[in-house]
Every structure is written in structure tokens, then in C-alpha cells.
Short mmCIF file of C-alpha atoms in Angstrom, two decimals:
data_model
loop_
_atom_site.label_atom_id
_atom_site.label_comp_id
_atom_site.label_asym_id
_atom_site.label_seq_id
_atom_site.Cartn_x
_atom_site.Cartn_y
_atom_site.Cartn_z
CA MET A 426 79.78 117.98 83.30
CA SER A 427 80.70 119.53 86.63
CA GLU A 428 77.70 119.90 88.78
CA ARG A 429 77.29 123.24 90.64
CA PRO A 430 74.55 123.54 93.11
CA GLU A 431 72.61 126.73 92.15
CA ASP A 432 71.91 127.96 95.57
CA TYR A 433 75.68 127.75 96.69
CA ARG A 434 78.10 130.64 96.54
CA TYR A 435 81.61 130.12 95.16
CA THR A 436 85.26 131.72 95.16
CA LYS A 437 87.69 132.22 92.35
CA THR A 438 89.97 129.94 94.46
CA HIS A 439 87.37 127.10 93.97
CA GLU A 440 85.71 126.90 97.44
CA TRP A 441 81.93 126.59 97.89
CA VAL A 442 79.73 128.02 100.52
CA ALA A 443 76.40 126.36 101.17
CA PRO A 444 73.33 128.45 102.21
CA ALA A 445 73.40 129.45 105.93
CA GLU A 446 71.47 127.30 108.50
CA ASN A 447 71.09 128.92 111.96
CA GLY A 448 73.99 131.40 111.08
CA THR A 449 76.49 128.64 110.00
CA VAL A 450 77.61 127.69 106.65
CA LYS A 451 79.34 124.46 105.35
CA ILE A 452 82.25 124.96 103.16
CA GLY A 453 84.22 122.77 100.74
CA ILE A 454 85.85 122.59 97.50
CA THR A 455 84.21 122.41 94.07
CA ASP A 456 84.07 119.55 91.74
CA HIS A 457 86.23 121.31 89.39
CA ALA A 458 88.83 121.60 92.19
CA GLN A 459 88.79 118.05 93.25
CA SER A 460 89.10 116.99 89.67
CA SER A 461 92.19 119.13 88.98
CA LEU A 462 93.77 117.93 92.16
CA GLY A 463 93.25 114.24 91.46
CA ASP A 464 92.86 111.65 94.35
CA LEU A 465 93.05 113.37 97.75
CA VAL A 466 95.19 111.50 100.30
CA PHE A 467 95.36 113.90 103.29
CA VAL A 468 93.12 116.75 104.56
CA GLU A 469 94.39 119.19 107.17
CA LEU A 470 91.22 120.87 108.83
CA PRO A 471 91.28 123.87 111.29
CA GLU A 472 90.52 123.62 114.97
CA VAL A 473 87.05 123.95 116.17
CA GLY A 474 86.72 127.44 117.94
CA ALA A 475 89.35 129.03 115.85
CA SER A 476 88.41 132.45 113.94
CA PHE A 477 89.41 133.37 110.36
CA ASN A 478 88.88 136.38 108.31
CA ALA A 479 87.84 136.11 104.66
CA GLY A 480 90.85 135.10 102.58
CA ASP A 481 92.86 133.53 105.47
CA GLN A 482 94.47 130.10 104.80
CA ILE A 483 92.21 127.76 106.77
CA ALA A 484 92.86 124.16 105.65
CA VAL A 485 95.17 122.07 103.24
CA VAL A 486 94.11 119.41 101.04
CA GLU A 487 96.74 117.20 99.62
CA SER A 488 96.46 114.93 96.62
CA VAL A 489 98.81 112.40 95.10
CA LYS A 490 99.79 115.21 92.74
CA ALA A 491 100.04 118.38 94.95
CA ALA A 492 99.11 120.09 98.15
CA SER A 493 96.64 122.92 97.91
CA ASP A 494 95.80 125.68 100.45
CA ILE A 495 92.13 126.28 101.24
CA TYR A 496 91.12 129.84 102.00
CA SER A 497 88.22 130.89 104.07
CA PRO A 498 85.71 132.32 101.70
CA VAL A 499 84.03 134.33 104.63
CA ALA A 500 84.92 135.52 108.20
CA GLY A 501 83.78 133.28 110.96
CA GLU A 502 84.39 130.84 113.81
CA VAL A 503 84.86 127.09 113.04
CA ALA A 504 81.80 125.27 114.35
CA ARG A 505 82.46 121.82 113.24
CA VAL A 506 84.94 119.98 110.98
CA ASN A 507 84.24 116.89 108.83
CA ASP A 508 86.38 114.37 110.85
CA ALA A 509 85.40 111.57 108.54
CA LEU A 510 87.75 113.10 105.97
CA GLU A 511 90.86 111.94 108.24
CA ASP A 512 90.30 108.31 107.23
CA ALA A 513 88.37 108.82 104.11
CA PRO A 514 89.70 111.78 102.15
CA GLU A 515 88.40 110.33 99.00
CA GLN A 516 84.93 111.48 100.00
CA VAL A 517 85.93 114.96 98.76
CA ASN A 518 86.68 113.40 95.30
CA GLU A 519 83.49 111.25 95.25
CA ASP A 520 81.09 113.88 96.61
CA PRO A 521 82.65 117.32 96.73
CA PHE A 522 79.42 119.15 97.26
CA GLY A 523 77.97 116.92 99.88
CA GLU A 524 79.71 114.22 101.94
CA GLY A 525 82.98 115.83 101.06
CA TRP A 526 82.45 119.15 102.87
CA LEU A 527 85.39 120.33 104.92
CA PHE A 528 84.33 122.59 107.80
CA GLU A 529 81.46 124.81 109.10
CA LEU A 530 81.83 128.33 110.01
CA LYS A 531 79.61 130.46 112.24
CA LEU A 532 79.30 133.59 110.25
CA GLU A 533 80.52 136.83 111.59
CA SER A 534 77.89 138.58 109.44
CA ALA A 535 74.86 136.91 108.15
CA ASP A 536 75.21 138.28 104.64
CA ALA A 537 78.88 137.63 104.32
CA ALA A 538 78.54 135.12 101.59
CA ASP A 539 76.30 137.37 99.41
CA SER A 540 79.23 139.03 97.78
CA LEU A 541 80.66 135.74 96.51
CA LEU A 542 80.28 134.35 93.04
CA GLY A 543 76.91 132.77 91.94
CA ALA A 544 76.99 129.46 90.20
CA ASP A 545 77.02 130.87 86.67
CA GLU A 546 79.65 133.40 87.52
CA TYR A 547 81.76 130.48 88.94
CA LYS A 548 81.20 128.37 85.82
CA GLN A 549 83.11 130.98 83.78
CA VAL A 550 85.94 130.87 86.28
CA ALA A 551 86.15 127.13 86.11
CA ASP A 552 85.76 127.02 82.37
CA ALA A 553 88.60 129.59 81.88
CA ASP A 554 90.75 127.27 84.10
CA ASP A 555 90.52 124.23 81.76
CA MET B 1100 101.77 119.85 68.40
CA LEU B 1101 101.59 116.81 70.75
CA GLN B 1102 101.94 113.42 69.46
CA GLN B 1103 99.33 110.88 70.04
CA THR B 1104 99.47 106.98 70.08
CA PRO B 1105 97.15 104.77 67.98
CA LEU B 1106 95.17 104.38 71.30
CA TYR B 1107 94.33 108.03 71.84
CA ASP B 1108 90.73 107.54 70.94
CA GLU B 1109 90.56 104.59 73.26
CA HIS B 1110 91.75 106.72 76.02
CA LEU B 1111 89.22 109.52 75.25
CA SER B 1112 86.38 107.04 75.27
CA LEU B 1113 87.50 105.55 78.57
CA GLY B 1114 87.34 109.07 80.10
CA ALA B 1115 91.05 109.62 80.45
CA LYS B 1116 92.49 112.82 81.68
CA LEU B 1117 95.34 113.64 79.23
CA VAL B 1118 98.58 115.42 79.95
CA ASP B 1119 101.63 116.41 77.90
CA PHE B 1120 104.23 113.89 78.79
CA ALA B 1121 107.58 114.29 76.85
CA GLY B 1122 105.66 115.67 73.93
CA TRP B 1123 102.95 112.98 73.95
CA GLU B 1124 99.36 113.43 74.91
CA MET B 1125 99.06 110.66 77.38
CA PRO B 1126 96.54 109.59 79.91
CA ILE B 1127 97.54 110.60 83.48
CA ASN B 1128 94.42 108.77 84.86
CA TYR B 1129 91.06 107.46 83.84
CA GLY B 1130 89.31 108.84 86.94
CA SER B 1131 91.09 107.65 90.10
CA GLN B 1132 94.84 107.23 90.00
CA ILE B 1133 94.61 105.20 93.46
CA ALA B 1134 91.96 102.83 92.21
CA GLU B 1135 94.09 102.09 89.07
CA HIS B 1136 97.14 101.60 91.35
CA ASN B 1137 95.21 99.09 93.53
CA ALA B 1138 93.97 97.32 90.49
CA VAL B 1139 97.48 96.55 89.48
CA ARG B 1140 98.40 95.30 92.93
CA GLU B 1141 95.29 93.15 93.29
CA HIS B 1142 94.31 92.00 89.68
CA ALA B 1143 95.57 93.31 86.47
CA GLY B 1144 96.14 96.80 84.77
CA VAL B 1145 96.69 97.65 81.18
CA PHE B 1146 99.03 100.56 80.20
CA ASP B 1147 99.54 102.32 76.91
CA VAL B 1148 103.28 103.05 76.92
CA SER B 1149 103.63 103.61 73.22
CA HIS B 1150 105.38 106.92 73.96
CA MET B 1151 108.43 104.79 74.68
CA THR B 1152 110.44 103.77 71.69
CA VAL B 1153 111.30 100.26 70.40
CA VAL B 1154 114.75 100.19 68.69
CA ASP B 1155 115.83 97.17 66.87
CA ILE B 1156 119.48 96.20 66.55
CA ARG B 1157 120.34 93.77 63.82
CA GLY B 1158 123.33 92.39 62.05
CA GLU B 1159 126.47 90.17 62.50
CA GLY B 1160 127.90 92.94 64.82
CA SER B 1161 124.94 93.50 66.94
CA ARG B 1162 126.22 91.66 69.90
CA ASP B 1163 129.65 93.22 69.87
CA PHE B 1164 128.00 96.53 69.49
CA LEU B 1165 125.67 96.17 72.50
CA ARG B 1166 128.73 94.86 74.61
CA HIS B 1167 130.38 98.13 73.68
CA VAL B 1168 127.57 100.59 74.10
CA LEU B 1169 125.72 99.17 77.32
CA ALA B 1170 127.06 99.14 80.76
CA ASN B 1171 125.45 95.76 81.56
CA ASP B 1172 126.84 92.76 79.65
CA ILE B 1173 124.44 91.47 76.85
CA ALA B 1174 126.59 88.22 76.99
CA LYS B 1175 124.41 87.32 79.96
CA ALA B 1176 121.55 87.13 77.50
CA ASP B 1177 123.32 85.04 74.89
CA ALA B 1178 120.57 82.55 74.77
CA ASP B 1179 117.65 83.59 72.53
CA GLY B 1180 114.77 84.98 74.38
CA LYS B 1181 116.66 86.44 77.32
CA ALA B 1182 116.53 90.06 78.40
CA ILE B 1183 118.45 92.27 80.71
CA TYR B 1184 118.03 95.75 82.20
CA THR B 1185 121.00 98.16 81.76
CA CYS B 1186 122.15 101.68 81.71
CA MET B 1187 123.58 103.31 78.49
CA LEU B 1188 126.39 105.64 79.58
CA ASN B 1189 128.39 108.58 78.08
CA THR B 1190 132.18 108.57 78.40
CA HIS B 1191 131.98 110.46 81.80
CA GLY B 1192 130.03 107.58 83.26
CA GLY B 1193 126.69 109.67 83.18
CA VAL B 1194 123.56 107.89 82.28
CA VAL B 1195 122.30 108.67 78.81
CA ASP B 1196 119.21 106.32 79.40
CA ASP B 1197 118.23 103.09 81.16
CA LEU B 1198 116.57 100.47 79.13
CA ILE B 1199 115.66 96.79 78.76
CA VAL B 1200 117.32 94.86 75.98
CA PHE B 1201 115.48 91.79 74.63
CA HIS B 1202 117.56 89.18 72.82
CA VAL B 1203 114.75 88.33 70.41
CA THR B 1204 116.62 85.79 68.39
CA GLY B 1205 119.95 85.27 66.69
CA ASN B 1206 121.52 88.68 65.86
CA TRP B 1207 118.20 90.49 66.49
CA TYR B 1208 117.98 92.52 69.76
CA ARG B 1209 115.31 94.88 70.58
CA LEU B 1210 115.72 97.96 72.97
CA VAL B 1211 112.93 99.81 74.70
CA VAL B 1212 114.03 103.44 75.52
CA ASN B 1213 112.44 106.29 77.36
CA ALA B 1214 110.26 108.75 75.37
CA ALA B 1215 112.00 111.89 76.62
CA THR B 1216 115.34 110.67 75.65
CA THR B 1217 114.47 108.95 72.29
CA GLU B 1218 116.12 111.64 70.06
CA LYS B 1219 119.24 111.81 72.16
CA ASP B 1220 119.48 107.91 72.41
CA MET B 1221 119.10 107.54 68.64
CA ALA B 1222 121.97 110.04 68.00
CA TRP B 1223 124.03 108.40 70.47
CA LEU B 1224 123.40 104.78 69.19
CA GLN B 1225 123.99 105.93 65.66
CA SER B 1226 127.38 107.62 66.58
CA GLN B 1227 128.53 104.55 68.59
CA VAL B 1228 127.50 101.90 65.91
CA ARG B 1229 129.79 103.20 63.20
CA ASP B 1230 132.50 100.82 63.83
CA PHE B 1231 130.29 97.82 64.03
CA ASP B 1232 128.45 95.61 61.39
CA ALA B 1233 125.20 96.30 62.84
CA SER B 1234 122.00 98.47 62.13
CA VAL B 1235 119.90 100.58 64.55
CA THR B 1236 116.32 101.00 63.51
CA ARG B 1237 113.65 103.03 65.33
CA ARG B 1238 110.39 101.13 65.22
CA ASP B 1239 107.87 103.97 65.06
CA ASP B 1240 105.37 101.49 63.58
CA LEU B 1241 105.21 99.58 66.85
CA VAL B 1242 103.24 100.36 70.08
CA ILE B 1243 103.92 99.10 73.49
CA ILE B 1244 101.17 97.85 75.84
CA ALA B 1245 102.08 96.76 79.39
CA ALA B 1246 99.77 94.25 81.26
CA GLN B 1247 100.70 94.10 84.97
CA GLY B 1248 99.51 92.49 88.08
CA PRO B 1249 98.92 89.07 89.44
CA ALA B 1250 96.20 88.18 86.78
CA ALA B 1251 97.92 89.97 83.93
CA ARG B 1252 99.72 87.15 82.23
CA GLU B 1253 96.54 84.96 82.06
CA LEU B 1254 94.59 87.83 80.51
CA VAL B 1255 97.36 88.39 77.98
CA GLN B 1256 97.69 84.64 77.21
CA GLN B 1257 93.90 84.48 76.45
CA ASN B 1258 94.11 87.10 73.89
CA LEU B 1259 97.33 86.15 72.10
CA GLY B 1260 96.34 83.06 70.07
CA SER B 1261 96.91 79.55 71.57
CA GLU B 1262 100.45 78.78 70.25
CA PHE B 1263 102.05 82.25 70.91
CA GLY B 1264 99.99 82.46 74.21
CA GLU B 1265 101.30 79.20 75.46
CA ARG B 1266 104.79 80.20 74.76
CA ALA B 1267 104.48 83.51 76.52
CA MET B 1268 102.96 81.73 79.64
CA LYS B 1269 106.13 79.63 79.85
CA LEU B 1270 108.46 82.60 79.91
CA LYS B 1271 110.53 83.19 83.06
CA PRO B 1272 111.03 86.80 84.36
CA PHE B 1273 113.22 88.59 82.00
CA GLU B 1274 112.59 86.30 79.02
CA VAL B 1275 110.85 87.23 75.72
CA ALA B 1276 108.93 85.32 73.09
CA VAL B 1277 108.49 86.42 69.46
CA ASP B 1278 105.92 86.09 66.69
CA GLY B 1279 106.51 88.16 63.65
CA ASP B 1280 106.82 91.76 64.75
CA TRP B 1281 105.20 90.91 68.13
CA THR B 1282 107.40 90.50 71.24
CA VAL B 1283 106.07 89.61 74.60
CA GLY B 1284 108.57 90.18 77.54
CA ARG B 1285 107.97 89.03 81.08
CA THR B 1286 109.05 92.38 82.27
CA GLY B 1287 107.47 95.56 83.80
CA TYR B 1288 107.70 98.78 85.82
CA THR B 1289 105.24 98.15 88.70
CA GLY B 1290 106.86 95.56 91.03
CA GLU B 1291 104.24 93.10 89.85
CA ASP B 1292 104.24 90.11 87.58
CA GLY B 1293 103.33 90.84 83.97
CA PHE B 1294 104.13 91.43 80.36
CA GLU B 1295 105.35 94.18 78.09
CA ILE B 1296 104.12 93.65 74.57
CA ALA B 1297 105.44 95.34 71.48
CA LEU B 1298 103.04 94.94 68.55
CA PRO B 1299 102.27 96.63 65.21
CA ASP B 1300 100.37 99.87 65.43
CA HIS B 1301 97.52 98.51 63.23
CA ALA B 1302 96.81 95.67 65.80
CA ALA B 1303 96.89 98.12 68.90
CA VAL B 1304 93.19 99.01 69.14
CA GLU B 1305 91.90 95.44 69.06
CA PHE B 1306 94.45 93.96 71.51
CA TRP B 1307 93.85 96.95 74.02
CA ARG B 1308 90.04 96.33 73.77
CA GLN B 1309 90.48 92.59 74.32
CA LEU B 1310 92.55 93.21 77.39
CA VAL B 1311 90.07 95.68 78.74
CA ASN B 1312 87.11 93.58 77.99
CA SER B 1313 88.90 90.59 79.85
CA GLY B 1314 88.90 92.63 82.87
CA ALA B 1315 92.23 94.47 82.91
CA THR B 1316 91.82 98.04 84.37
CA PRO B 1317 93.18 100.83 82.09
CA VAL B 1318 95.92 102.46 84.10
CA GLY B 1319 97.53 106.00 83.46
CA LEU B 1320 100.97 107.35 83.95
CA GLY B 1321 100.03 108.75 87.42
CA ALA B 1322 99.58 105.14 88.87
CA ARG B 1323 102.53 104.06 86.80
CA ASP B 1324 104.71 106.39 88.76
CA THR B 1325 103.41 105.35 92.23
CA LEU B 1326 103.69 101.74 91.26
CA ARG B 1327 107.25 102.04 90.10
CA LEU B 1328 108.26 104.00 93.14
CA GLU B 1329 106.73 101.43 95.58
CA GLY B 1330 108.46 98.87 93.45
CA GLY B 1331 111.86 100.57 94.13
CA LEU B 1332 112.48 101.30 90.45
CA ASN B 1333 114.35 104.30 89.21
CA LEU B 1334 112.96 106.92 86.87
CA TYR B 1335 115.26 108.33 84.36
CA GLY B 1336 115.75 112.16 84.63
CA GLN B 1337 114.89 112.14 88.38
CA ASP B 1338 116.79 109.36 89.97
CA MET B 1339 119.71 109.35 87.59
CA ASP B 1340 120.70 111.23 84.55
CA GLU B 1341 123.80 112.37 82.70
CA ASP B 1342 125.24 113.97 85.83
CA HIS B 1343 124.60 111.05 88.17
CA SER B 1344 126.20 107.78 87.35
CA PRO B 1345 124.62 104.29 88.11
CA LEU B 1346 127.08 103.89 90.95
CA ILE B 1347 125.53 106.62 92.90
CA SER B 1348 121.95 105.97 91.76
CA GLY B 1349 121.28 102.62 93.33
CA LEU B 1350 122.02 100.99 90.01
CA GLY B 1351 125.65 99.65 90.62
CA TRP B 1352 124.34 96.08 90.31
CA THR B 1353 123.43 96.70 86.62
CA VAL B 1354 127.00 97.66 85.81
CA ALA B 1355 129.07 94.57 84.65
CA PHE B 1356 132.77 95.27 85.26
CA GLU B 1357 133.48 91.59 84.61
CA PRO B 1358 135.05 90.45 82.30
CA GLU B 1359 137.73 93.06 82.61
CA ASP B 1360 138.52 93.12 78.97
CA ARG B 1361 135.01 94.33 77.96
CA ASP B 1362 135.75 97.92 77.29
CA PHE B 1363 132.17 99.50 77.39
CA VAL B 1364 131.50 103.09 77.10
CA GLY B 1365 131.87 104.78 80.56
CA ARG B 1366 133.88 102.00 82.10
CA GLU B 1367 137.06 104.15 82.74
CA ALA B 1368 134.94 106.84 84.28
CA LEU B 1369 133.15 104.42 86.59
CA LEU B 1370 136.42 102.74 87.62
CA LEU B 1371 137.90 106.14 88.44
CA GLU B 1372 134.75 107.16 90.38
CA ARG B 1373 134.64 103.89 92.24
CA ALA B 1374 138.44 104.11 93.24
CA GLN B 1375 138.00 107.68 94.53
CA GLY B 1376 134.94 106.85 96.42
CA VAL B 1377 131.52 107.82 95.59
CA GLU B 1378 130.07 111.08 97.08
CA SER B 1379 126.42 110.21 97.23
CA LYS B 1380 123.89 107.46 97.21
CA ILE B 1381 120.17 107.02 96.81
CA VAL B 1382 118.21 105.38 99.71
CA GLY B 1383 114.41 104.69 100.19
CA VAL B 1384 112.70 106.78 102.83
CA LEU B 1385 109.30 106.37 104.53
CA LEU B 1386 107.71 109.60 105.95
CA GLU B 1387 106.63 108.93 109.45
CA GLY B 1388 103.78 111.27 109.83
CA ARG B 1389 101.15 112.58 107.44
CA GLY B 1390 101.83 114.64 104.44
CA VAL B 1391 103.38 113.75 100.99
CA LEU B 1392 107.10 113.78 100.09
CA ARG B 1393 107.51 115.84 96.96
CA THR B 1394 110.15 115.37 94.45
CA GLY B 1395 112.93 117.93 95.02
CA ALA B 1396 112.39 118.25 98.78
CA ALA B 1397 115.30 118.99 101.03
CA VAL B 1398 116.94 116.28 103.09
CA ARG B 1399 119.25 116.82 106.21
CA ALA B 1400 120.61 114.68 108.96
CA VAL B 1401 118.20 114.47 111.91
CA ALA B 1402 117.88 117.69 113.80
CA ASP B 1403 120.95 119.21 112.05
CA ASP B 1404 120.86 122.79 113.31
CA GLN B 1405 123.51 123.82 110.57
CA VAL B 1406 120.58 123.29 108.05
CA THR B 1407 117.66 125.23 109.17
CA ASP B 1408 115.68 126.17 106.16
CA PRO B 1409 113.94 123.31 104.21
CA ASP B 1410 113.46 125.80 101.26
CA ALA B 1411 117.12 126.70 101.00
CA ASP B 1412 119.24 125.92 97.85
CA ASP B 1413 122.20 124.49 99.66
CA VAL B 1414 120.92 121.38 101.56
CA PRO B 1415 122.90 118.26 101.93
CA GLY B 1416 120.24 115.93 100.44
CA ARG B 1417 117.21 115.86 98.07
CA ILE B 1418 114.25 113.74 97.27
CA THR B 1419 114.74 112.38 93.80
CA SER B 1420 111.38 110.90 93.57
CA GLY B 1421 108.69 111.32 96.16
CA SER B 1422 104.96 110.63 96.36
CA TYR B 1423 102.06 109.08 98.31
CA ALA B 1424 102.24 105.34 98.34
CA PRO B 1425 98.77 103.92 98.01
CA THR B 1426 99.54 100.44 99.08
CA LEU B 1427 101.26 101.71 102.32
CA GLY B 1428 98.85 104.57 102.98
CA ARG B 1429 102.03 106.53 103.67
CA SER B 1430 104.34 108.66 101.79
CA ILE B 1431 107.65 107.39 100.36
CA GLY B 1432 110.48 108.44 98.23
CA PHE B 1433 114.13 108.00 97.00
CA ALA B 1434 116.55 110.45 98.72
CA ARG B 1435 119.88 111.28 97.47
CA ILE B 1436 122.20 111.75 100.44
CA PRO B 1437 125.90 111.88 101.22
CA ALA B 1438 127.51 108.49 100.88
CA ASN B 1439 128.81 108.43 104.37
CA TRP B 1440 125.44 108.86 106.11
CA ASP B 1441 124.40 105.58 107.69
CA ALA B 1442 121.71 106.80 110.23
CA GLY B 1443 118.32 105.08 110.16
CA TRP B 1444 116.46 108.36 110.06
CA VAL B 1445 116.62 111.76 108.17
CA ASP B 1446 114.65 114.95 108.29
CA ILE B 1447 112.86 116.09 105.06
CA GLY B 1448 111.23 119.32 104.19
CA VAL B 1449 107.56 118.99 103.87
CA ARG B 1450 105.57 122.24 103.15
CA GLY B 1451 108.26 124.27 104.87
CA LYS B 1452 108.76 122.10 107.93
CA TRP B 1453 111.22 119.35 108.81
CA GLN B 1454 109.46 116.05 109.21
CA SER B 1455 111.06 112.66 110.29
CA ALA B 1456 111.47 109.92 107.77
CA ARG B 1457 112.91 106.45 108.15
CA VAL B 1458 115.62 105.12 105.86
CA VAL B 1459 114.44 101.78 104.50
CA LYS B 1460 115.49 99.17 102.12
CA THR B 1461 113.76 99.07 98.82
CA PRO B 1462 111.53 97.79 97.26
CA PHE B 1463 108.80 99.12 99.48
CA VAL B 1464 106.29 96.65 97.82
CA ARG B 1465 106.96 93.64 95.66
CA LYS B 1466 104.11 91.42 94.28
CA GLY B 1467 101.34 92.92 96.28
CA LYS B 1468 103.18 92.62 99.63
CA ILE B 1469 104.40 95.56 101.74
CA ARG B 1470 108.18 94.85 102.29
CA VAL B 1471 108.96 97.60 104.83
CA ASP B 1472 107.85 97.93 108.34
CA ILE B 1473 105.50 100.76 108.31
CA ASP B 1474 104.86 100.95 112.04
CA SER B 1475 108.32 101.57 113.41
CA LYS B 1476 108.54 104.86 115.34
CA SER B 1477 111.47 107.24 115.80
CA GLY B 1478 112.69 107.84 119.39
#
């Protein structure tokens, strides 16, 4: 049921990375992640301009049920954040791979996302989680 | 092996996400817990609460038995068709369970008890009934469906049949109508108007479908929790239990000390507790900023520098129930704090940091209306 864009990359901690455009990537959480969390009520996003290493805690999504740390899948500098989520965190539930993106990172190295999971590999991670 | 209610297949076909709740496989939501919550505040929701247990008390001595075993006085419901909310206490004044008692008619009373406490309640009731001419019968052949929200009563009426439906519509709050094994009580656990209906299990699917087809939104246990919290209603096991008496759990109003000669279980212990002065109390709290109060979070007096670590074991107060309140768009909770605290603000541990929260009078929401000032700011 969970849709997983084929050209995205994924992490074991349920973040996705969209294909790079001009050296920046959009990052969000997967459909599986939003479904496990339930209705999101707050999203805490990083500051534009801040730098993070891969694996750093970079954002928080909080649902009625629980708060969950988001880890940066790749190293980079925050280029843009999805401000709309401040008033409409439900966008993450409604469209996790699209309108519900969290932030954009300017990649430190262009191929940083290549080592992440492909859609099929991530499916196995998500299925094992159920 | 988890138990399933007769409505299990209905839940599956409605896309429910199921969880283990007190040994029952129950819907936590059918997609969006917040949408379900709002449906109850704005129109009508229908809940399968068949994990809760119906217990019928019958016989000549049933009234005397209930006056003995319950902390509220069933004599307040001597007229047929009246109901009361009450705690059932142990001899130490701790709460064995909280429940609603419906005086169905004559010597027939119907209790609705919590799922997680059912076995314990049955053992306690059986042990206490010995000296009375009354029977205690667990009705596992009944299901319970709650319909809650401003439009809920009308939706139920439409589907009850005209004579029973008319009687149900005439009920005042905390009254019950009966037809065979069916009882319809004007009670609930959401802060909205509505009914709780006990009915035979073979009729469950049809009645459920009728309510859903009439426009009632199926609501899971997730929204049930945020609705009751906004409604200022306690949850057994979190806000009171065998170690926390009604007097310190915001339930003192449910204990009938009058008349003095009614010797109910727990009375002596509560009188002693009251005479010695209670140590704690439960208050409503509204988080000022963003974030969500979680059950078990630490509470301290504002800027109390003797209490530095929100994750420490020894803190002066705790959130007994906390969540996000969809109607308010803010986070709320019940806080157990020392009885002598009377400040208008407290600090609460939210993800490792102290955050300011205002002490407010509950309920937070009643019949669709916000009852607390959500704009007031701390100094």
C-alpha cells in the first residue's frame, strides 16, 4: 500500500532523500513513518544555513502519540525549510513524499545519497517493521 | 491471543489500525485520529467499546449491596432509569475501578466496568456480594457502542425503532431506557452529548452499520483518549488507581459521605485521609508553548532550582495524563502535584527541558466549546 518513489533514496530510520537538483536535495519522512506516528501536530525544523553531518539529529516531528527525532541522511547545509508545516503539519501525513517534505540540504558531496537504500531495499526495512 | 469484539471485521473493512488494548484487538484510529476527534465535537462519532464489560446486579438485595460496595450512593438513583458515576474502593480507600451504574428497573442494576480491571472487579464484586441477596452476572453476550457528539442522539433514535427511540430521546443526562437486553444511557466519555448503548452481540453489526450509514464517523481509542482528556474526565490506571484515592484524584465529588450511617467499603480510610489532610491533588494544565505533554512527565514549581533534571526519578509532580488537544490546538494534561501548591503556573518536563504550563480549571472543552483561556501568557 505504501507508495515509495523509485528514484528516491531511503534510510533505515525512515527518512527519504529526493534526487539532487543543482546540488541540493529535499528530505522528508516516508509514508510508512507517518503512518506509524499517526497525526502529526508539531514539526521542529532546522535553521537555514546550519550544517549537519550524516546521522546528526536535525529535526523533530511530533504526533499525538509520540515525538520522533529526524536524522540527517546526508551531510550538508540547510538551504530551505518547509515553513508551511508550522501551521499545517498534517501535510506530512497527507503527502509525505511531496508537499510534506521537511527541509532541503545543499550537499557537501554530490554522490552522498548514493550509498543510501534504494526503494526495494527500504521496502524490506519497512515491511520488517510491521 | 487477543480477544476481538463482534465488530472486528467492521473495523478491518473501515481501514482501522488495530492495537492491543488490555488484551483486546481494538481500533486506535481509522486513518486520522484528529479528524475523528473533530467529528465528535462537530457532528457525531460512533465507538466500539465492547472491550468494556457489562455486569448485571439483580435480586432483592441489589440496592443494599451497591450501597455497600460503591463509594457514591446508589440511593441517588432510586427512581427507575437513573444512573450515577462512582468509584469502587478497596478497604484502604484506593480505587479498584470507576464505573457507571444504571438503575435499569426494580432490582436490576447494570454496571459498566473497565476492560483492564474486569477480572479484578468480578473477583471483588463476588467476594463482597456474599452477605447480600443479590447476584453478580458478567454479560459477555453484550456489546457496547457509544454514539457521541451534538448529532449523535438523533442518529441513534432513527435506528432504534420508533417506540424505544422516542423513550431514548426523552432521557435526561444520566438516565437510561431499557428494551429487553438493550439499554440506552445518556452518558459518555467525550464531554459531548450522546448515548452509550449495551446490546446483544448478534445485533451489533447491523446497529453499527446503521449508525455509520446515518453519518456517524467511526472513532478509535486514540480520539477517545483526547476527547475524554479535553472533557476533564479521568482514566483509570493513570489518573487514579489502587494507590490513589478519589480524594486526591479530582473525584472527591463522587464520594457520598452522607448519610453518615452508610458504611461503604473504603469509608473509614477516606475519613482518616480527609482528617489528616490530603497530600496531593490533580489539576488541569495547559502548555504555553509548542510541544506535547506526555503522560509521566515531571512537574515542578516555577523555576524551582532545587529540581533541575526533568528526567529525574524524584520530582514533586507528574503528568498523569497528557496529550495534544485537537480542539485547542495546544497540549493539555492532568498534573498530580502537592496539595499545598496554589500557583497559577508550573514547569513541566518536555523532551528534557522545562516548559511553562498554566494551571486551569477542567473541563478544557465541554459540548464543543473551549472552556479555558488559551491566550493568557505567563509573566
